[in-house]
Amino acid sequence: MTTSGTARGGAAQLNRGFGWLAALGVLLVIAGAVGLVYTGVATLTSMLLFGWLLLVGGVVGLLHAVQSRGTSFFWLGVIVAALNLAAGVVIISEPDTAATALTMFAALLFLTAGLFRLVGSVVVRGPSSAGRCCSAPSTCSSASWCWPPGRAAASTSSARSSRWPCSSTAWA
């Protein structure tokens, strides 16, 4: 077969798959628009999906640990699998609380990153310390957007409820 024949075959294969790719794109755009409109439902759905992923990962991890009996990995694999299973069960049973907890975890992550940048820039005082001092307050202010969810939501708008993940008006 010649080079042009191979190119035509590849183009035909690409054209055949393009319809499915376009259909997937349309489906994802619709799902994204629905997720933006119904934020509470999207949050709970993502928490349930995350919980099921943890459960499946825990089962697979446990099977892998059983297969590696007799190695030094066995107990570590069993512990990690048990933690995945436990976290999956907790997230599936309480998705709204899990969403709040993950939001607070993200807020703490932003807060500690900002504080470490501030302290590091004061201690090191290198040539880039001015840049670190300017970026640290923005990292800390990112944490204030979601910490604590109930109090922050109540202080910015009386329409927002303290049950943030279930409230579809929390992002409005």
CSV table of N, CA and C in Angstrom, one decimal:
chain,number,residue,atom,x,y,z
A,1,MET,N,0.8,-1.2,0.0
A,1,MET,CA,0.0,0.0,0.0
A,1,MET,C,0.9,1.2,0.0
A,2,THR,N,0.5,2.2,-0.7
A,2,THR,CA,1.3,3.5,-0.8
A,2,THR,C,1.0,4.4,0.4
A,3,THR,N,1.8,5.4,0.5
A,3,THR,CA,1.6,6.4,1.6
A,3,THR,C,0.3,7.1,1.5
A,4,SER,N,-0.1,7.5,0.3
A,4,SER,CA,-1.4,8.1,0.1
A,4,SER,C,-2.6,7.2,0.5
A,5,GLY,N,-2.4,5.9,0.2
A,5,GLY,CA,-3.5,5.0,0.5
A,5,GLY,C,-3.6,4.9,2.1
A,6,THR,N,-2.5,4.9,2.8
A,6,THR,CA,-2.5,4.8,4.2
A,6,THR,C,-3.1,6.1,4.8
A,7,ALA,N,-2.8,7.2,4.2
A,7,ALA,CA,-3.4,8.5,4.7
A,7,ALA,C,-4.9,8.5,4.5
A,8,ARG,N,-5.4,7.9,3.3
A,8,ARG,CA,-6.8,7.9,3.1
A,8,ARG,C,-7.5,7.0,4.1
A,9,GLY,N,-6.9,5.9,4.4
A,9,GLY,CA,-7.5,4.9,5.4
A,9,GLY,C,-7.5,5.6,6.8
A,10,GLY,N,-6.5,6.3,7.1
A,10,GLY,CA,-6.5,7.0,8.4
A,10,GLY,C,-7.6,8.1,8.5
A,11,ALA,N,-7.7,8.8,7.3
A,11,ALA,CA,-8.8,9.9,7.3
A,11,ALA,C,-10.2,9.3,7.4
A,12,ALA,N,-10.4,8.1,6.7
A,12,ALA,CA,-11.7,7.5,6.8
A,12,ALA,C,-12.0,7.0,8.3
A,13,GLN,N,-10.9,6.5,8.9
A,13,GLN,CA,-11.1,6.0,10.3
A,13,GLN,C,-11.4,7.2,11.2
A,14,LEU,N,-10.7,8.4,11.0
A,14,LEU,CA,-10.9,9.6,11.7
A,14,LEU,C,-12.3,10.1,11.5
A,15,ASN,N,-12.8,10.1,10.3
A,15,ASN,CA,-14.2,10.6,10.0
A,15,ASN,C,-15.2,9.7,10.7
A,16,ARG,N,-15.0,8.4,10.7
A,16,ARG,CA,-15.9,7.4,11.3
A,16,ARG,C,-16.0,7.7,12.8
A,17,GLY,N,-14.9,8.0,13.5
A,17,GLY,CA,-14.9,8.3,14.9
A,17,GLY,C,-15.3,9.7,15.3
A,18,PHE,N,-15.4,10.6,14.3
A,18,PHE,CA,-15.7,12.0,14.6
A,18,PHE,C,-17.1,12.2,15.1
A,19,GLY,N,-18.0,11.4,14.6
A,19,GLY,CA,-19.4,11.5,15.1
A,19,GLY,C,-19.6,11.2,16.6
A,20,TRP,N,-18.9,10.2,17.0
A,20,TRP,CA,-18.9,9.8,18.4
A,20,TRP,C,-18.2,10.8,19.3
A,21,LEU,N,-17.2,11.4,18.8
A,21,LEU,CA,-16.4,12.4,19.5
A,21,LEU,C,-17.3,13.7,19.6
A,22,ALA,N,-18.0,14.1,18.6
A,22,ALA,CA,-18.9,15.2,18.6
A,22,ALA,C,-20.0,15.0,19.5
A,23,ALA,N,-20.6,13.8,19.5
A,23,ALA,CA,-21.7,13.4,20.4
A,23,ALA,C,-21.3,13.5,21.9
A,24,LEU,N,-20.1,13.0,22.1
A,24,LEU,CA,-19.6,13.1,23.5
A,24,LEU,C,-19.4,14.5,23.9
A,25,GLY,N,-18.9,15.4,23.0
A,25,GLY,CA,-18.7,16.8,23.3
A,25,GLY,C,-20.0,17.5,23.6
A,26,VAL,N,-21.0,17.2,22.9
A,26,VAL,CA,-22.4,17.8,23.1
A,26,VAL,C,-22.9,17.3,24.5
A,27,LEU,N,-22.7,16.0,24.7
A,27,LEU,CA,-23.2,15.5,26.0
A,27,LEU,C,-22.5,16.1,27.2
A,28,LEU,N,-21.2,16.3,27.1
A,28,LEU,CA,-20.4,16.9,28.2
A,28,LEU,C,-20.8,18.4,28.4
A,29,VAL,N,-21.1,19.1,27.3
A,29,VAL,CA,-21.5,20.5,27.4
A,29,VAL,C,-22.9,20.6,28.1
A,30,ILE,N,-23.8,19.7,27.8
A,30,ILE,CA,-25.1,19.7,28.4
A,30,ILE,C,-24.9,19.3,29.9
A,31,ALA,N,-24.1,18.3,30.2
A,31,ALA,CA,-23.9,17.9,31.6
A,31,ALA,C,-23.2,19.1,32.4
A,32,GLY,N,-22.3,19.8,31.8
A,32,GLY,CA,-21.7,20.9,32.5
A,32,GLY,C,-22.7,22.0,32.7
A,33,ALA,N,-23.6,22.3,31.8
A,33,ALA,CA,-24.6,23.4,32.0
A,33,ALA,C,-25.6,23.0,33.1
A,34,VAL,N,-26.0,21.7,33.1
A,34,VAL,CA,-26.9,21.2,34.2
A,34,VAL,C,-26.1,21.3,35.5
A,35,GLY,N,-24.9,21.0,35.5
A,35,GLY,CA,-24.1,21.1,36.8
A,35,GLY,C,-24.0,22.5,37.3
A,36,LEU,N,-23.9,23.5,36.4
A,36,LEU,CA,-23.8,24.9,36.8
A,36,LEU,C,-25.1,25.4,37.3
A,37,VAL,N,-26.2,24.9,36.8
A,37,VAL,CA,-27.5,25.3,37.2
A,37,VAL,C,-27.9,24.6,38.5
A,38,TYR,N,-27.7,23.3,38.6
A,38,TYR,CA,-28.1,22.6,39.8
A,38,TYR,C,-26.8,22.2,40.6
A,39,THR,N,-26.2,23.2,41.3
A,39,THR,CA,-24.9,23.0,41.9
A,39,THR,C,-25.0,22.0,43.1
A,40,GLY,N,-26.1,22.1,43.8
A,40,GLY,CA,-26.3,21.1,45.0
A,40,GLY,C,-26.3,19.7,44.5
A,41,VAL,N,-27.1,19.4,43.5
A,41,VAL,CA,-27.2,18.1,42.9
A,41,VAL,C,-25.9,17.6,42.4
A,42,ALA,N,-25.2,18.6,41.7
A,42,ALA,CA,-23.9,18.2,41.1
A,42,ALA,C,-22.8,17.9,42.2
A,43,THR,N,-22.9,18.6,43.3
A,43,THR,CA,-22.0,18.4,44.4
A,43,THR,C,-22.3,17.0,45.1
A,44,LEU,N,-23.5,16.7,45.3
A,44,LEU,CA,-23.9,15.4,45.9
A,44,LEU,C,-23.5,14.3,44.9
A,45,THR,N,-23.8,14.5,43.7
A,45,THR,CA,-23.4,13.5,42.7
A,45,THR,C,-21.9,13.2,42.6
A,46,SER,N,-21.2,14.3,42.7
A,46,SER,CA,-19.7,14.1,42.6
A,46,SER,C,-19.2,13.4,43.9
A,47,MET,N,-19.8,13.7,45.0
A,47,MET,CA,-19.4,13.0,46.3
A,47,MET,C,-19.8,11.6,46.2
A,48,LEU,N,-21.0,11.2,45.7
A,48,LEU,CA,-21.3,9.8,45.6
A,48,LEU,C,-20.4,9.1,44.6
A,49,LEU,N,-20.1,9.7,43.5
A,49,LEU,CA,-19.1,9.1,42.6
A,49,LEU,C,-17.7,8.9,43.2
A,50,PHE,N,-17.3,9.9,44.0
A,50,PHE,CA,-16.0,9.8,44.7
A,50,PHE,C,-16.1,8.7,45.7
A,51,GLY,N,-17.2,8.5,46.4
A,51,GLY,CA,-17.3,7.4,47.4
A,51,GLY,C,-17.3,6.1,46.8
A,52,TRP,N,-18.0,5.9,45.6
A,52,TRP,CA,-17.9,4.6,44.9
A,52,TRP,C,-16.6,4.3,44.4
A,53,LEU,N,-15.9,5.4,43.9
A,53,LEU,CA,-14.5,5.1,43.4
A,53,LEU,C,-13.6,4.7,44.6
A,54,LEU,N,-13.8,5.2,45.7
A,54,LEU,CA,-13.0,4.8,46.9
A,54,LEU,C,-13.3,3.4,47.3
A,55,LEU,N,-14.6,3.0,47.2
A,55,LEU,CA,-15.0,1.6,47.5
A,55,LEU,C,-14.4,0.6,46.5
A,56,VAL,N,-14.5,0.9,45.2
A,56,VAL,CA,-13.9,0.1,44.2
A,56,VAL,C,-12.4,0.0,44.4
A,57,GLY,N,-11.7,1.1,44.6
A,57,GLY,CA,-10.3,1.1,44.9
A,57,GLY,C,-9.9,0.3,46.1
A,58,GLY,N,-10.7,0.4,47.1
A,58,GLY,CA,-10.5,-0.4,48.3
A,58,GLY,C,-10.5,-1.9,48.1
A,59,VAL,N,-11.6,-2.3,47.3
A,59,VAL,CA,-11.7,-3.7,47.0
A,59,VAL,C,-10.5,-4.2,46.1
A,60,VAL,N,-10.2,-3.4,45.1
A,60,VAL,CA,-9.0,-3.8,44.3
A,60,VAL,C,-7.7,-3.8,45.1
A,61,GLY,N,-7.6,-2.8,46.0
A,61,GLY,CA,-6.4,-2.8,46.8
A,61,GLY,C,-6.3,-4.0,47.8
A,62,LEU,N,-7.5,-4.4,48.3
A,62,LEU,CA,-7.5,-5.5,49.2
A,62,LEU,C,-7.2,-6.8,48.4
A,63,LEU,N,-7.7,-7.0,47.2
A,63,LEU,CA,-7.4,-8.1,46.4
A,63,LEU,C,-5.9,-8.1,46.0
A,64,HIS,N,-5.3,-7.0,45.7
A,64,HIS,CA,-3.9,-6.9,45.5
A,64,HIS,C,-3.0,-7.3,46.7
A,65,ALA,N,-3.5,-6.8,47.9
A,65,ALA,CA,-2.8,-7.1,49.1
A,65,ALA,C,-2.8,-8.6,49.4
A,66,VAL,N,-4.0,-9.3,49.1
A,66,VAL,CA,-4.1,-10.7,49.3
A,66,VAL,C,-3.2,-11.5,48.4
A,67,GLN,N,-3.1,-11.0,47.1
A,67,GLN,CA,-2.1,-11.6,46.2
A,67,GLN,C,-0.7,-11.5,46.6
A,68,SER,N,-0.4,-10.4,47.3
A,68,SER,CA,1.0,-10.2,47.7
A,68,SER,C,1.3,-10.7,49.2
A,69,ARG,N,0.6,-11.7,49.6
A,69,ARG,CA,0.9,-12.3,50.9
A,69,ARG,C,2.3,-12.8,51.0
A,70,GLY,N,2.9,-12.6,52.2
A,70,GLY,CA,4.2,-13.0,52.4
A,70,GLY,C,5.3,-12.0,52.0
A,71,THR,N,4.9,-10.9,51.5
A,71,THR,CA,5.8,-9.8,51.2
A,71,THR,C,5.7,-8.7,52.2
A,72,SER,N,6.6,-7.8,52.2
A,72,SER,CA,6.5,-6.6,53.1
A,72,SER,C,5.4,-5.7,52.8
A,73,PHE,N,4.8,-5.8,51.6
A,73,PHE,CA,3.8,-4.9,51.2
A,73,PHE,C,2.4,-5.3,51.8
A,74,PHE,N,2.2,-6.5,52.3
A,74,PHE,CA,0.9,-7.0,52.6
A,74,PHE,C,0.2,-6.1,53.6
A,75,TRP,N,0.8,-5.9,54.8
A,75,TRP,CA,0.1,-5.1,55.8
A,75,TRP,C,-0.2,-3.7,55.4
A,76,LEU,N,0.7,-3.1,54.7
A,76,LEU,CA,0.5,-1.7,54.2
A,76,LEU,C,-0.7,-1.7,53.2
A,77,GLY,N,-0.7,-2.7,52.3
A,77,GLY,CA,-1.8,-2.8,51.3
A,77,GLY,C,-3.1,-3.0,52.0
A,78,VAL,N,-3.2,-3.8,53.1
A,78,VAL,CA,-4.4,-4.1,53.8
A,78,VAL,C,-4.9,-2.8,54.5
A,79,ILE,N,-4.0,-2.1,55.1
A,79,ILE,CA,-4.3,-0.8,55.8
A,79,ILE,C,-4.8,0.2,54.8
A,80,VAL,N,-4.2,0.4,53.7
A,80,VAL,CA,-4.6,1.4,52.7
A,80,VAL,C,-6.0,1.0,52.1
A,81,ALA,N,-6.1,-0.3,51.9
A,81,ALA,CA,-7.4,-0.8,51.3
A,81,ALA,C,-8.5,-0.5,52.3
A,82,ALA,N,-8.3,-0.8,53.6
A,82,ALA,CA,-9.3,-0.6,54.7
A,82,ALA,C,-9.6,0.8,54.8
A,83,LEU,N,-8.7,1.7,54.7
A,83,LEU,CA,-8.9,3.2,54.8
A,83,LEU,C,-9.8,3.6,53.6
A,84,ASN,N,-9.5,3.1,52.4
A,84,ASN,CA,-10.3,3.4,51.2
A,84,ASN,C,-11.7,2.9,51.4
A,85,LEU,N,-11.9,1.7,51.9
A,85,LEU,CA,-13.2,1.2,52.1
A,85,LEU,C,-14.0,2.0,53.1
A,86,ALA,N,-13.3,2.3,54.2
A,86,ALA,CA,-14.0,3.1,55.3
A,86,ALA,C,-14.4,4.5,54.8
A,87,ALA,N,-13.4,5.2,54.0
A,87,ALA,CA,-13.7,6.5,53.5
A,87,ALA,C,-14.9,6.4,52.5
A,88,GLY,N,-14.9,5.4,51.7
A,88,GLY,CA,-15.9,5.2,50.7
A,88,GLY,C,-17.3,5.1,51.3
A,89,VAL,N,-17.4,4.3,52.4
A,89,VAL,CA,-18.6,4.0,53.1
A,89,VAL,C,-19.1,5.3,53.8
A,90,VAL,N,-18.2,6.1,54.4
A,90,VAL,CA,-18.6,7.3,55.0
A,90,VAL,C,-19.0,8.3,54.0
A,91,ILE,N,-18.4,8.5,52.9
A,91,ILE,CA,-18.8,9.5,51.9
A,91,ILE,C,-20.1,9.1,51.2
A,92,ILE,N,-20.3,7.8,51.0
A,92,ILE,CA,-21.6,7.4,50.4
A,92,ILE,C,-22.8,7.6,51.4
A,93,SER,N,-22.5,7.3,52.7
A,93,SER,CA,-23.6,7.4,53.7
A,93,SER,C,-23.9,8.9,54.0
A,94,GLU,N,-22.9,9.8,54.0
A,94,GLU,CA,-23.1,11.2,54.3
A,94,GLU,C,-22.4,12.1,53.3
A,95,PRO,N,-23.0,12.2,52.1
A,95,PRO,CA,-22.3,13.0,51.0
A,95,PRO,C,-22.3,14.5,51.3
A,96,ASP,N,-23.3,15.0,51.9
A,96,ASP,CA,-23.3,16.4,52.2
A,96,ASP,C,-22.3,16.8,53.2
A,97,THR,N,-22.1,16.0,54.3
A,97,THR,CA,-21.1,16.2,55.3
A,97,THR,C,-19.7,16.0,54.7
A,98,ALA,N,-19.5,15.1,53.8
A,98,ALA,CA,-18.2,14.8,53.1
A,98,ALA,C,-17.9,16.0,52.3
A,99,ALA,N,-18.8,16.6,51.6
A,99,ALA,CA,-18.5,17.8,50.7
A,99,ALA,C,-18.1,18.9,51.6
A,100,THR,N,-18.7,19.1,52.7
A,100,THR,CA,-18.3,20.2,53.6
A,100,THR,C,-16.9,19.9,54.2
A,101,ALA,N,-16.7,18.7,54.5
A,101,ALA,CA,-15.3,18.3,55.1
A,101,ALA,C,-14.2,18.5,54.0
A,102,LEU,N,-14.5,18.1,52.8
A,102,LEU,CA,-13.5,18.3,51.7
A,102,LEU,C,-13.3,19.8,51.4
A,103,THR,N,-14.4,20.6,51.5
A,103,THR,CA,-14.2,22.0,51.3
A,103,THR,C,-13.4,22.6,52.4
A,104,MET,N,-13.6,22.2,53.7
A,104,MET,CA,-12.8,22.7,54.8
A,104,MET,C,-11.3,22.3,54.6
A,105,PHE,N,-11.1,21.1,54.1
A,105,PHE,CA,-9.8,20.6,53.9
A,105,PHE,C,-9.1,21.4,52.9
A,106,ALA,N,-9.8,21.8,51.8
A,106,ALA,CA,-9.2,22.6,50.8
A,106,ALA,C,-8.9,24.0,51.3
A,107,ALA,N,-9.8,24.5,52.2
A,107,ALA,CA,-9.5,25.8,52.8
A,107,ALA,C,-8.3,25.8,53.7
A,108,LEU,N,-8.1,24.7,54.5
A,108,LEU,CA,-6.9,24.6,55.3
A,108,LEU,C,-5.7,24.4,54.5
A,109,LEU,N,-5.8,23.8,53.4
A,109,LEU,CA,-4.6,23.6,52.5
A,109,LEU,C,-4.2,25.0,51.9
A,110,PHE,N,-5.2,25.8,51.5
A,110,PHE,CA,-4.8,27.2,51.0
A,110,PHE,C,-4.3,28.0,52.1
A,111,LEU,N,-4.8,27.9,53.3
A,111,LEU,CA,-4.4,28.7,54.5
A,111,LEU,C,-3.0,28.3,54.9
A,112,THR,N,-2.7,27.1,55.0
A,112,THR,CA,-1.3,26.7,55.4
A,112,THR,C,-0.3,27.0,54.3
A,113,ALA,N,-0.7,26.8,53.0
A,113,ALA,CA,0.2,27.2,51.9
A,113,ALA,C,0.6,28.7,52.0
A,114,GLY,N,-0.4,29.5,52.2
A,114,GLY,CA,-0.2,31.0,52.3
A,114,GLY,C,0.7,31.3,53.5
A,115,LEU,N,0.4,30.7,54.7
A,115,LEU,CA,1.2,30.9,55.8
A,115,LEU,C,2.7,30.5,55.7
A,116,PHE,N,2.8,29.3,55.0
A,116,PHE,CA,4.2,28.9,54.8
A,116,PHE,C,4.9,29.8,53.8
A,117,ARG,N,4.2,30.3,52.8
A,117,ARG,CA,4.9,31.3,51.9
A,117,ARG,C,5.3,32.6,52.7
A,118,LEU,N,4.4,33.1,53.5
A,118,LEU,CA,4.7,34.3,54.3
A,118,LEU,C,5.9,34.1,55.2
A,119,VAL,N,5.9,33.0,56.0
A,119,VAL,CA,7.0,32.7,56.9
A,119,VAL,C,8.2,32.5,56.1
A,120,GLY,N,8.2,31.7,55.1
A,120,GLY,CA,9.3,31.4,54.3
A,120,GLY,C,9.9,32.7,53.6
A,121,SER,N,9.1,33.6,53.2
A,121,SER,CA,9.6,34.8,52.6
A,121,SER,C,10.3,35.7,53.7
A,122,VAL,N,9.8,35.7,54.9
A,122,VAL,CA,10.4,36.5,56.0
A,122,VAL,C,11.7,35.9,56.4
A,123,VAL,N,11.7,34.5,56.5
A,123,VAL,CA,12.9,33.8,57.0
A,123,VAL,C,14.0,33.9,55.9
A,124,VAL,N,13.7,33.6,54.7
A,124,VAL,CA,14.7,33.5,53.7
A,124,VAL,C,15.2,34.8,53.1
A,125,ARG,N,14.2,35.7,52.9
A,125,ARG,CA,14.5,37.1,52.3
A,125,ARG,C,15.4,37.0,51.1
A,126,GLY,N,15.1,36.1,50.3
A,126,GLY,CA,15.9,36.0,49.0
A,126,GLY,C,15.4,37.0,48.0
A,127,PRO,N,15.9,36.9,46.8
A,127,PRO,CA,15.5,37.9,45.8
A,127,PRO,C,14.1,37.8,45.4
A,128,SER,N,13.5,36.6,45.6
A,128,SER,CA,12.1,36.4,45.2
A,128,SER,C,11.1,36.6,46.4
A,129,SER,N,11.6,37.1,47.5
A,129,SER,CA,10.7,37.2,48.7
A,129,SER,C,9.6,38.2,48.5
A,130,ALA,N,9.8,39.2,47.7
A,130,ALA,CA,8.7,40.1,47.4
A,130,ALA,C,7.5,39.4,46.7
A,131,GLY,N,7.9,38.6,45.7
A,131,GLY,CA,6.9,37.8,45.0
A,131,GLY,C,6.1,36.9,45.9
A,132,ARG,N,6.8,36.2,46.8
A,132,ARG,CA,6.2,35.3,47.8
A,132,ARG,C,5.3,36.1,48.7
A,133,CYS,N,5.7,37.3,49.2
A,133,CYS,CA,4.8,38.0,50.0
A,133,CYS,C,3.6,38.5,49.3
A,134,CYS,N,3.7,38.7,48.0
A,134,CYS,CA,2.5,39.2,47.3
A,134,CYS,C,1.6,38.0,47.0
A,135,SER,N,2.1,36.8,46.8
A,135,SER,CA,1.2,35.7,46.5
A,135,SER,C,0.6,35.0,47.7
A,136,ALA,N,1.2,35.1,48.8
A,136,ALA,CA,0.7,34.5,50.0
A,136,ALA,C,-0.6,35.0,50.5
A,137,PRO,N,-0.8,36.4,50.5
A,137,PRO,CA,-2.1,36.8,50.9
A,137,PRO,C,-3.3,36.4,50.0
A,138,SER,N,-3.0,36.2,48.7
A,138,SER,CA,-4.0,35.8,47.8
A,138,SER,C,-4.3,34.3,48.1
A,139,THR,N,-3.3,33.5,48.5
A,139,THR,CA,-3.6,32.1,48.8
A,139,THR,C,-4.4,32.0,50.1
A,140,CYS,N,-4.1,32.8,51.1
A,140,CYS,CA,-4.8,32.8,52.3
A,140,CYS,C,-6.3,33.3,52.1
A,141,SER,N,-6.4,34.3,51.2
A,141,SER,CA,-7.8,34.8,50.9
A,141,SER,C,-8.6,33.8,50.2
A,142,SER,N,-7.9,32.9,49.4
A,142,SER,CA,-8.7,31.8,48.8
A,142,SER,C,-9.3,30.9,49.8
A,143,ALA,N,-8.6,30.7,50.9
A,143,ALA,CA,-9.1,29.9,52.0
A,143,ALA,C,-10.3,30.5,52.6
A,144,SER,N,-10.4,31.8,52.7
A,144,SER,CA,-11.5,32.5,53.4
A,144,SER,C,-12.8,32.4,52.6
A,145,TRP,N,-12.7,32.0,51.3
A,145,TRP,CA,-13.9,31.9,50.5
A,145,TRP,C,-14.7,30.7,50.9
A,146,CYS,N,-14.0,29.7,51.5
A,146,CYS,CA,-14.8,28.4,51.8
A,146,CYS,C,-14.6,28.0,53.3
A,147,TRP,N,-14.0,28.8,54.1
A,147,TRP,CA,-13.8,28.4,55.5
A,147,TRP,C,-14.4,29.4,56.4
A,148,PRO,N,-15.1,29.1,57.5
A,148,PRO,CA,-15.9,27.9,57.5
A,148,PRO,C,-17.2,28.1,56.7
A,149,PRO,N,-17.7,27.0,56.1
A,149,PRO,CA,-18.8,27.2,55.1
A,149,PRO,C,-20.0,27.8,55.7
A,150,GLY,N,-20.5,27.4,56.8
A,150,GLY,CA,-21.7,27.9,57.4
A,150,GLY,C,-21.6,29.4,57.7
A,151,ARG,N,-20.5,29.8,58.4
A,151,ARG,CA,-20.4,31.2,58.9
A,151,ARG,C,-20.1,32.1,57.7
A,152,ALA,N,-19.2,31.7,56.7
A,152,ALA,CA,-18.9,32.5,55.6
A,152,ALA,C,-20.2,32.7,54.7
A,153,ALA,N,-21.0,31.7,54.6
A,153,ALA,CA,-22.2,31.8,53.8
A,153,ALA,C,-23.2,32.8,54.4
A,154,ALA,N,-23.3,32.7,55.8
A,154,ALA,CA,-24.3,33.5,56.5
A,154,ALA,C,-23.8,35.0,56.5
A,155,SER,N,-22.5,35.2,56.5
A,155,SER,CA,-22.1,36.6,56.6
A,155,SER,C,-22.1,37.3,55.3
A,156,THR,N,-22.1,36.6,54.2
A,156,THR,CA,-22.1,37.3,52.9
A,156,THR,C,-23.5,37.5,52.4
A,157,SER,N,-24.4,36.6,52.7
A,157,SER,CA,-25.8,36.7,52.2
A,157,SER,C,-26.7,36.0,53.1
A,158,SER,N,-27.8,36.6,53.4
A,158,SER,CA,-28.8,36.0,54.3
A,158,SER,C,-29.5,34.9,53.6
A,159,ALA,N,-29.5,34.9,52.2
A,159,ALA,CA,-30.2,33.8,51.5
A,159,ALA,C,-29.4,32.5,51.5
A,160,ARG,N,-28.1,32.5,51.8
A,160,ARG,CA,-27.3,31.3,51.8
A,160,ARG,C,-27.5,30.6,53.1
A,161,SER,N,-27.7,29.3,53.0
A,161,SER,CA,-27.9,28.5,54.3
A,161,SER,C,-26.6,27.9,54.7
A,162,SER,N,-26.6,27.5,56.0
A,162,SER,CA,-25.4,26.8,56.5
A,162,SER,C,-25.2,25.4,56.0
A,163,ARG,N,-26.3,24.9,55.3
A,163,ARG,CA,-26.1,23.5,54.7
A,163,ARG,C,-25.6,23.7,53.3
A,164,TRP,N,-24.4,24.2,53.2
A,164,TRP,CA,-23.9,24.7,51.9
A,164,TRP,C,-23.9,23.6,50.8
A,165,PRO,N,-23.5,22.4,51.0
A,165,PRO,CA,-23.5,21.5,49.8
A,165,PRO,C,-24.8,21.2,49.2
A,166,CYS,N,-25.9,21.2,50.1
A,166,CYS,CA,-27.2,20.8,49.6
A,166,CYS,C,-27.9,22.1,49.0
A,167,SER,N,-27.4,23.2,49.4
A,167,SER,CA,-28.1,24.5,49.0
A,167,SER,C,-27.7,24.8,47.6
A,168,SER,N,-28.6,25.0,46.7
A,168,SER,CA,-28.2,25.3,45.3
A,168,SER,C,-28.0,26.8,45.1
A,169,THR,N,-28.3,27.6,46.1
A,169,THR,CA,-28.1,29.1,46.0
A,169,THR,C,-26.7,29.5,46.6
A,170,ALA,N,-25.9,28.5,47.1
A,170,ALA,CA,-24.7,28.9,47.8
A,170,ALA,C,-23.7,29.5,46.8
A,171,TRP,N,-23.8,29.1,45.5
A,171,TRP,CA,-22.8,29.7,44.5
A,171,TRP,C,-23.4,30.8,43.7
A,172,ALA,N,-24.6,31.1,44.0
A,172,ALA,CA,-25.3,32.2,43.2
A,172,ALA,C,-24.8,33.6,43.5
